[in-house]
Amino acid sequence: DLEVDLASYNKNRKLLYHSLTEYGYTCVKPEGAFYLFVKALEEDDKAFASAAKKYNILIVPGSSFGCPGYCRIAYCVDYSTIVRSLPGFKKLAEEYR
C-alpha cells in the first residue's frame, strides 16, 4: 500500500501560497494538486522561468501545460526545501519591481 501524507502537502502548499502572495505574486490556489501555478512577472513565461534559475529556483513555464503567462511550481518536496527557496522568490520579485 502506498500512503501519501496529504497533511505535509497541505503544509507546503500553505507556506508557498501565502509567502508568494505576500511577495506580490498572483497565484492560482490549488485544490488538491501538488503544484501551484504562479503568474509570471513578465509576459514571457519561459524567460521568467529562466530568470528564476539565477536564484536556484526551478519552475516550469506554464505554456508547457497550456497555461501561457504562468509558471508551475511543484511543492511535493521536503518542507525545508520550500523554506530555503523563499528568499530567492522574494529576490526574483524585487528584480521585477
XYZ file of C-alpha atoms in Angstrom:
97
model
C 0.000 0.000 0.000
C 1.172 3.457 -0.909
C 0.246 6.144 1.571
C 0.537 9.799 0.748
C 0.962 12.255 3.572
C -1.614 14.817 2.485
C -1.013 16.895 5.617
C 2.565 17.590 4.533
C 1.402 18.628 1.045
C -1.133 20.972 2.621
C 1.528 22.466 4.906
C 3.834 23.006 1.917
C 1.014 24.499 -0.185
C 0.019 26.944 2.542
C 3.588 28.136 3.106
C 4.324 28.555 -0.589
C 0.997 30.171 -1.483
C 0.963 32.634 1.422
C 4.631 33.574 1.042
C 4.425 34.143 -2.711
C 1.256 36.236 -2.478
C 2.928 38.264 0.280
C 5.844 38.928 -2.101
C 3.436 40.211 -4.756
C 2.923 37.138 -6.927
C -0.509 36.197 -8.226
C -1.154 32.501 -7.640
C -3.896 30.094 -8.613
C -4.682 28.374 -5.320
C -4.641 24.615 -5.875
C -7.465 22.468 -4.600
C -5.785 19.100 -4.267
C -2.870 19.101 -6.687
C 0.771 19.094 -5.622
C 1.773 22.083 -7.725
C 0.968 25.771 -7.843
C 0.513 27.960 -10.920
C 2.035 31.419 -10.457
C 1.577 34.311 -12.855
C 4.936 35.127 -14.418
C 6.130 38.647 -13.646
C 6.719 39.256 -17.336
C 4.787 38.321 -20.453
C 7.219 35.569 -21.486
C 6.825 32.696 -19.011
C 9.876 30.920 -20.463
C 12.079 33.971 -19.870
C 10.682 34.282 -16.351
C 11.442 30.624 -15.591
C 14.942 31.193 -16.923
C 15.396 34.288 -14.713
C 14.407 32.231 -11.669
C 17.361 29.899 -12.216
C 19.837 32.551 -11.078
C 18.175 32.279 -7.645
C 18.389 28.456 -7.741
C 14.653 28.186 -8.362
C 13.461 25.609 -10.848
C 9.985 26.350 -12.184
C 8.361 25.134 -15.373
C 6.865 27.560 -17.913
C 3.086 27.248 -17.899
C 2.996 27.287 -21.687
C 4.254 23.686 -21.452
C 0.907 22.866 -19.781
C -1.358 25.071 -21.897
C -1.160 27.979 -19.417
C 0.967 30.665 -21.074
C 1.922 33.561 -18.827
C 2.156 31.310 -15.770
C 4.774 29.030 -14.262
C 4.229 25.772 -12.424
C 5.907 25.107 -9.087
C 5.800 21.626 -7.560
C 5.541 21.539 -3.783
C 5.794 17.763 -3.311
C 9.210 18.299 -1.759
C 10.583 18.471 1.752
C 9.236 21.439 3.736
C 12.784 22.719 4.312
C 13.279 22.933 0.529
C 10.382 25.368 0.303
C 11.669 27.371 3.265
C 15.106 27.653 1.606
C 13.539 28.754 -1.702
C 11.576 31.682 -0.279
C 14.434 34.244 -0.168
C 15.079 33.504 -3.856
C 11.426 34.020 -4.752
C 11.489 37.317 -2.851
C 14.634 38.495 -4.683
C 13.139 37.449 -8.025
C 10.001 39.521 -7.315
C 12.151 42.513 -6.296
C 14.049 42.240 -9.575
C 10.802 42.872 -11.477
C 9.640 45.860 -9.409
